[in-house]
Amino acid sequence: MAYASVVSLAQTLEQLNTRIPGLFSEPKIQSLAASLEYFKGFLDRSCKSSYHQEQITVLVGKFRDALNEAETIIEQKICEIHQMGSSTSIEKASEDLVGTLLPAGQKIELIRKELVLSLENCTSHDHDIEPSDDHFERSESMIESPYRHSFTTNVENDVVGLDDDLEKIIDRLLGSSSEREVVAITGMGGIGKTTLAKKAYDYPRVRSRFDVHAWVTVSREFGMRRLLLSLVRCIPGMTDKFLEKTEDQLAVSLYRKLKDRRYLIVIDDIWSTKVWDDVTRCFPDDDNGSRIILTSRLKDVAAYADPDSPLHEMGTLSLDDGWKLLSIKVFGANDLCPSELEDIGKQIAEKCGGLPLAILVVAGHLSRIARRRESWIIVAKTVSSVVANDPDKCLGVLGMSYSYLPNHLKPCFLSIGAFPEDFEIKARTLIQVWAAEGFLKVERLKSLEKVAEECLEDLVSRNLIMIRKRRFNGEIRSCGVHDLLRDLSLREAQKEKFLHVTSTRYVSNFLAQRNEGRGFSFLSNISLNDSSELSSHVGRSMFFWGELLISAQPQRQFSLFASFKLIRVLAIFSHLFPSFPAEITQLIHLRYLWIRSNGGLPASMSRLFNLQTLIFQQPELYYMYKTLMLPREIWSMTQLRRLRLLSGNYLSKPKRSGKTDEGAASDVVGLSNLEELSHLCFASCTDEVFSYLPNIRKLSILDAASDDASEYLKNLVHLEKLETLKCVCYGQKRLSLSNWCGSLTSIKRLILSGCLLLSEDMASLAALPNLEVLKLRDNEFEGRAWTVSDEDEFSQLKFLVVAEPRLVNWEAGSVNFPNLQKLVFRKCIHLEEIPMDIGEICPLEVIELIGCSSSAQNSAKELQEEQESMGNSCLQVRVYADDDESSSLFDFWRAVLD
């Protein structure tokens, strides 16, 4: 991945410049920086213009490898400087680095010159040249047949699972609105957008409604003249003389032919907003009910043509519809699948992930093999291989989405392959990993996490990543990727030496054969017994999803990690270490670490001065309600942004380094970059600790309630940027909110569990000016009732969750929650009713009851019926049975971990 190599090396040089001031004054470093800038410019241009010559592709690969080599040299030198400490002078370090970099720099300069020469001789810009008239004469039959033919399987005749979609599209085409309307259909490649558009286009009532019908397929590399010629060909009465006209003349002719006529135009497979900007001038809006159907994989492009018109987003087929389509394509519409093949056939359909294009490819394969159960079982085990063996069909179609990604999004998409198949990926995990990898371009006034978040949203809008869950405020909570897109990601990542994924048990041979790999993901249990002889490796990220099987002597157990001295991302999700591996503290380039250990964090953790995210789980403390003692040296880890710990933890005040000449204590830098800290105990909530955490935005507190807890929590007032607070108390005693909750003026999201909720304290919560989300779980209300007086107004509250098994009465009205949009009751088994006046809240969209009392459920249904009788059909009431997560212990730990 050449772009990732450019960005990563540029950031490494910037980091080195902070350790060796004046480094960029060295001519060799300046030359390297200039080559980086040149190559980045070339890659940016290559996104817009395809370079087809194989020689250039080879040079790009060589450039990538040379940049990776240079970065490895620099990071190894950083390791050496760090190990030698102050004993090495800056001048000596700079001199050594320049001398070591010399061969790599010369190689990069030589490749750059070769690339410049090749580009001068390159003639592969034919995609910018408009096709000749002769081309259109030869392609007349293609133009007259407006639909794309991706392959011979005739999906158009067998529309399965599209009935609802088709009905909605037809309703919009035949709607009474006289305004010209754009009906935009979007979805991932191969999902059936063109098929749906064609069915609607050919529907008899639709055909008879419009005077003019035209279809044009745009694709990625379009020419405006070619597009206009394709449209003109579809309109009766246009003479052949249009081949002689200029682009502007064609646009005028098309406009005149459509003027005052009701037309239906399909613009299929549009990739750019520029296409719409160029062609929209040809479509008159005569207020006569004309319609334009537009299909695109890109949501932002689809929405651009008519922002006020809702997108029609296509989803994958259900399992039943997927099997129905597969069965029809293999056996025909009139024949049934033999009973002995039906169960295995459904498994095959399920593994296609509901993607019609994949189902058709697999169906074509099944049609060519024996209809025996043994043969179909083999196919069920190798669905991905069947699809991959026909690249011009399925993966070829999906591959277009990757090929035309902007450079900065390609490494993000490729990194998705590190996660297991069908895995629900936490968005924050993905964002933090991307930020740590080093391939995101730094933007002014934006954190790397913000840049990563925008990349994620962009990939979602391009239908390459699927949203699994969203938070109430619209942020992505979790996501996933279709199995076939994951296969595409793995194929491209391996080709680019970007990521290698394996289920092998023995790591040494696997790694030795892939010494140039940037990232590795081990999906199954692995053996470390053969890793002691592993040589130094240049990998930057490693993901371990299974157990690390170890039977070697202790001194040889973890040499695997010592071999990856340049690693930035290390995630060991499942293995539980008996004690924290000391070798990990030597990996000074680490930026992201996820690890589980029954031993605490050692003081030597402070060596990881680049660490941004630390996720540490110590189950032994977690299950025994004990507190983790954080080493005081953690205060020197100034790059930390996220510190997420499973158990409660004690953070002592920082140790001062000395005194000034006047005898006063010297300043402590503190963790000024830390934005998230989880499960702090009450004793650490002191004004001195908080004064050295000035930028905390998200804080959770986990501890047993005590008499002095409220006094500690008064110090929360010092956290002026705090937006999210989670306070969870365990044990018999309840935490009082008195004296501290009213001071949380910056809080937007508040979660309380194990607290005593008095009426005056709830009034203080109502007065919080920025509170948007309030979640109450397993607390104790005064008198088992929550009475909200008319004077108490949660003015900004939009989302309220009440998970209170002891709550009996709730007295509130619309005046108390004027902006509430979603209300959730969970396991309120004694709640008698929901006040009818709650239905009068204008913004309220959803009321959910999960595992609640029958009386509460009945009152919710009555509330909905009352609102419907008054014409409010927007309010949804959803009632669910107990979700099998009924234990109070589960509720408690969900409050802890959510």
PDB file of C-alpha atoms in Angstrom, residues 142-264:
ATOM      1  CA  MET A 142     -24.797  -1.885 -27.371  1.00  0.00           C
ATOM      2  CA  ILE A 143     -26.271   1.612 -27.108  1.00  0.00           C
ATOM      3  CA  GLU A 144     -29.683   0.508 -28.236  1.00  0.00           C
ATOM      4  CA  SER A 145     -29.757  -2.109 -25.479  1.00  0.00           C
ATOM      5  CA  PRO A 146     -29.644   0.115 -22.413  1.00  0.00           C
ATOM      6  CA  TYR A 147     -29.022  -2.386 -19.674  1.00  0.00           C
ATOM      7  CA  ARG A 148     -25.674  -3.483 -18.349  1.00  0.00           C
ATOM      8  CA  HIS A 149     -24.879  -7.147 -18.907  1.00  0.00           C
ATOM      9  CA  SER A 150     -22.455  -8.174 -16.224  1.00  0.00           C
ATOM     10  CA  PHE A 151     -22.643 -11.809 -17.237  1.00  0.00           C
ATOM     11  CA  THR A 152     -24.924 -14.345 -18.841  1.00  0.00           C
ATOM     12  CA  THR A 153     -26.982 -15.319 -15.814  1.00  0.00           C
ATOM     13  CA  ASN A 154     -30.287 -13.605 -16.424  1.00  0.00           C
ATOM     14  CA  VAL A 155     -31.195 -12.105 -13.072  1.00  0.00           C
ATOM     15  CA  GLU A 156     -33.743  -9.745 -14.617  1.00  0.00           C
ATOM     16  CA  ASN A 157     -36.245 -12.516 -15.218  1.00  0.00           C
ATOM     17  CA  ASP A 158     -36.120 -13.756 -11.641  1.00  0.00           C
ATOM     18  CA  VAL A 159     -36.667 -10.880  -9.251  1.00  0.00           C
ATOM     19  CA  VAL A 160     -36.604 -12.426  -5.786  1.00  0.00           C
ATOM     20  CA  GLY A 161     -36.884 -10.438  -2.598  1.00  0.00           C
ATOM     21  CA  LEU A 162     -37.343  -7.142  -4.443  1.00  0.00           C
ATOM     22  CA  ASP A 163     -41.139  -6.933  -4.351  1.00  0.00           C
ATOM     23  CA  ASP A 164     -41.256  -4.336  -1.574  1.00  0.00           C
ATOM     24  CA  ASP A 165     -38.437  -2.336  -3.153  1.00  0.00           C
ATOM     25  CA  LEU A 166     -40.134  -2.420  -6.552  1.00  0.00           C
ATOM     26  CA  GLU A 167     -43.457  -1.317  -5.106  1.00  0.00           C
ATOM     27  CA  LYS A 168     -41.861   1.677  -3.388  1.00  0.00           C
ATOM     28  CA  ILE A 169     -39.990   2.759  -6.527  1.00  0.00           C
ATOM     29  CA  ILE A 170     -43.107   2.415  -8.711  1.00  0.00           C
ATOM     30  CA  ASP A 171     -45.166   4.425  -6.205  1.00  0.00           C
ATOM     31  CA  ARG A 172     -42.647   7.253  -6.432  1.00  0.00           C
ATOM     32  CA  LEU A 173     -42.550   7.121 -10.225  1.00  0.00           C
ATOM     33  CA  LEU A 174     -46.345   7.236 -10.452  1.00  0.00           C
ATOM     34  CA  GLY A 175     -46.798   9.687  -7.594  1.00  0.00           C
ATOM     35  CA  SER A 176     -49.049  12.705  -7.926  1.00  0.00           C
ATOM     36  CA  SER A 177     -46.277  15.273  -7.485  1.00  0.00           C
ATOM     37  CA  SER A 178     -45.868  17.328 -10.638  1.00  0.00           C
ATOM     38  CA  GLU A 179     -42.342  18.412  -9.763  1.00  0.00           C
ATOM     39  CA  ARG A 180     -39.445  16.685 -11.450  1.00  0.00           C
ATOM     40  CA  GLU A 181     -38.176  14.137  -8.925  1.00  0.00           C
ATOM     41  CA  VAL A 182     -34.969  12.150  -8.685  1.00  0.00           C
ATOM     42  CA  VAL A 183     -35.436   8.612  -7.355  1.00  0.00           C
ATOM     43  CA  ALA A 184     -31.976   7.572  -6.151  1.00  0.00           C
ATOM     44  CA  ILE A 185     -31.217   3.888  -5.503  1.00  0.00           C
ATOM     45  CA  THR A 186     -28.065   3.059  -3.566  1.00  0.00           C
ATOM     46  CA  GLY A 187     -26.418  -0.083  -2.209  1.00  0.00           C
ATOM     47  CA  MET A 188     -23.237  -2.142  -2.426  1.00  0.00           C
ATOM     48  CA  GLY A 189     -22.012  -3.547  -5.719  1.00  0.00           C
ATOM     49  CA  GLY A 190     -23.916  -6.627  -6.889  1.00  0.00           C
ATOM     50  CA  ILE A 191     -26.944  -6.005  -4.671  1.00  0.00           C
ATOM     51  CA  GLY A 192     -29.369  -5.521  -7.554  1.00  0.00           C
ATOM     52  CA  LYS A 193     -29.657  -1.760  -8.082  1.00  0.00           C
ATOM     53  CA  THR A 194     -29.681  -2.045 -11.877  1.00  0.00           C
ATOM     54  CA  THR A 195     -32.106  -4.974 -11.762  1.00  0.00           C
ATOM     55  CA  LEU A 196     -34.507  -2.987  -9.594  1.00  0.00           C
ATOM     56  CA  ALA A 197     -34.228   0.075 -11.827  1.00  0.00           C
ATOM     57  CA  LYS A 198     -34.857  -2.033 -14.936  1.00  0.00           C
ATOM     58  CA  LYS A 199     -37.942  -3.688 -13.477  1.00  0.00           C
ATOM     59  CA  ALA A 200     -39.378  -0.298 -12.569  1.00  0.00           C
ATOM     60  CA  TYR A 201     -38.392   1.161 -15.954  1.00  0.00           C
ATOM     61  CA  ASP A 202     -40.146  -1.671 -17.812  1.00  0.00           C
ATOM     62  CA  TYR A 203     -43.245  -1.828 -15.608  1.00  0.00           C
ATOM     63  CA  PRO A 204     -46.274  -1.407 -17.944  1.00  0.00           C
ATOM     64  CA  ARG A 205     -47.998   1.371 -15.974  1.00  0.00           C
ATOM     65  CA  VAL A 206     -44.714   3.228 -15.756  1.00  0.00           C
ATOM     66  CA  ARG A 207     -44.045   2.871 -19.488  1.00  0.00           C
ATOM     67  CA  SER A 208     -47.491   4.202 -20.367  1.00  0.00           C
ATOM     68  CA  ARG A 209     -47.244   7.198 -18.056  1.00  0.00           C
ATOM     69  CA  PHE A 210     -44.189   8.777 -19.688  1.00  0.00           C
ATOM     70  CA  ASP A 211     -43.779  10.185 -23.187  1.00  0.00           C
ATOM     71  CA  VAL A 212     -40.020   9.650 -23.406  1.00  0.00           C
ATOM     72  CA  HIS A 213     -37.878   6.875 -21.970  1.00  0.00           C
ATOM     73  CA  ALA A 214     -34.086   6.854 -21.947  1.00  0.00           C
ATOM     74  CA  TRP A 215     -31.408   4.833 -20.181  1.00  0.00           C
ATOM     75  CA  VAL A 216     -27.708   5.545 -19.894  1.00  0.00           C
ATOM     76  CA  THR A 217     -25.040   3.600 -18.034  1.00  0.00           C
ATOM     77  CA  VAL A 218     -22.343   5.963 -16.830  1.00  0.00           C
ATOM     78  CA  SER A 219     -19.697   3.825 -15.034  1.00  0.00           C
ATOM     79  CA  ARG A 220     -16.558   5.300 -13.527  1.00  0.00           C
ATOM     80  CA  GLU A 221     -14.714   6.543 -16.594  1.00  0.00           C
ATOM     81  CA  PHE A 222     -17.378   8.483 -18.438  1.00  0.00           C
ATOM     82  CA  GLY A 223     -17.133  11.020 -21.229  1.00  0.00           C
ATOM     83  CA  MET A 224     -19.828  13.669 -21.437  1.00  0.00           C
ATOM     84  CA  ARG A 225     -20.163  13.392 -25.209  1.00  0.00           C
ATOM     85  CA  ARG A 226     -20.503   9.629 -24.977  1.00  0.00           C
ATOM     86  CA  LEU A 227     -23.160   9.973 -22.271  1.00  0.00           C
ATOM     87  CA  LEU A 228     -25.160  12.442 -24.346  1.00  0.00           C
ATOM     88  CA  LEU A 229     -24.933  10.264 -27.443  1.00  0.00           C
ATOM     89  CA  SER A 230     -26.263   7.299 -25.462  1.00  0.00           C
ATOM     90  CA  LEU A 231     -29.254   9.332 -24.270  1.00  0.00           C
ATOM     91  CA  VAL A 232     -29.974  10.791 -27.685  1.00  0.00           C
ATOM     92  CA  ARG A 233     -29.986   7.317 -29.253  1.00  0.00           C
ATOM     93  CA  CYS A 234     -32.888   6.340 -26.970  1.00  0.00           C
ATOM     94  CA  ILE A 235     -35.184   9.160 -28.096  1.00  0.00           C
ATOM     95  CA  PRO A 236     -37.339   8.547 -31.180  1.00  0.00           C
ATOM     96  CA  GLY A 237     -37.106  11.135 -33.917  1.00  0.00           C
ATOM     97  CA  MET A 238     -33.454  12.019 -33.434  1.00  0.00           C
ATOM     98  CA  THR A 239     -31.579  11.757 -36.734  1.00  0.00           C
ATOM     99  CA  ASP A 240     -28.165  10.212 -37.320  1.00  0.00           C
ATOM    100  CA  LYS A 241     -26.743  13.691 -37.884  1.00  0.00           C
ATOM    101  CA  PHE A 242     -26.206  14.009 -34.146  1.00  0.00           C
ATOM    102  CA  LEU A 243     -22.892  12.193 -34.608  1.00  0.00           C
ATOM    103  CA  GLU A 244     -21.586  15.333 -36.233  1.00  0.00           C
ATOM    104  CA  LYS A 245     -22.629  17.633 -33.391  1.00  0.00           C
ATOM    105  CA  THR A 246     -20.459  19.048 -30.647  1.00  0.00           C
ATOM    106  CA  GLU A 247     -21.063  18.321 -26.995  1.00  0.00           C
ATOM    107  CA  ASP A 248     -22.890  21.615 -26.447  1.00  0.00           C
ATOM    108  CA  GLN A 249     -25.026  21.067 -29.534  1.00  0.00           C
ATOM    109  CA  LEU A 250     -25.963  17.605 -28.302  1.00  0.00           C
ATOM    110  CA  ALA A 251     -26.956  19.020 -24.910  1.00  0.00           C
ATOM    111  CA  VAL A 252     -29.171  21.646 -26.544  1.00  0.00           C
ATOM    112  CA  SER A 253     -30.783  19.065 -28.851  1.00  0.00           C
ATOM    113  CA  LEU A 254     -31.508  16.738 -25.947  1.00  0.00           C
ATOM    114  CA  TYR A 255     -33.020  19.564 -23.906  1.00  0.00           C
ATOM    115  CA  ARG A 256     -35.295  20.599 -26.774  1.00  0.00           C
ATOM    116  CA  LYS A 257     -36.482  17.029 -27.353  1.00  0.00           C
ATOM    117  CA  LEU A 258     -37.397  16.662 -23.680  1.00  0.00           C
ATOM    118  CA  LYS A 259     -38.960  20.116 -23.315  1.00  0.00           C
ATOM    119  CA  ASP A 260     -42.685  20.008 -22.446  1.00  0.00           C
ATOM    120  CA  ARG A 261     -42.700  16.215 -22.496  1.00  0.00           C
ATOM    121  CA  ARG A 262     -43.037  13.928 -19.501  1.00  0.00           C
ATOM    122  CA  TYR A 263     -39.873  11.857 -19.474  1.00  0.00           C
ATOM    123  CA  LEU A 264     -38.317   8.995 -17.513  1.00  0.00           C
TER     124      LEU A 264
END
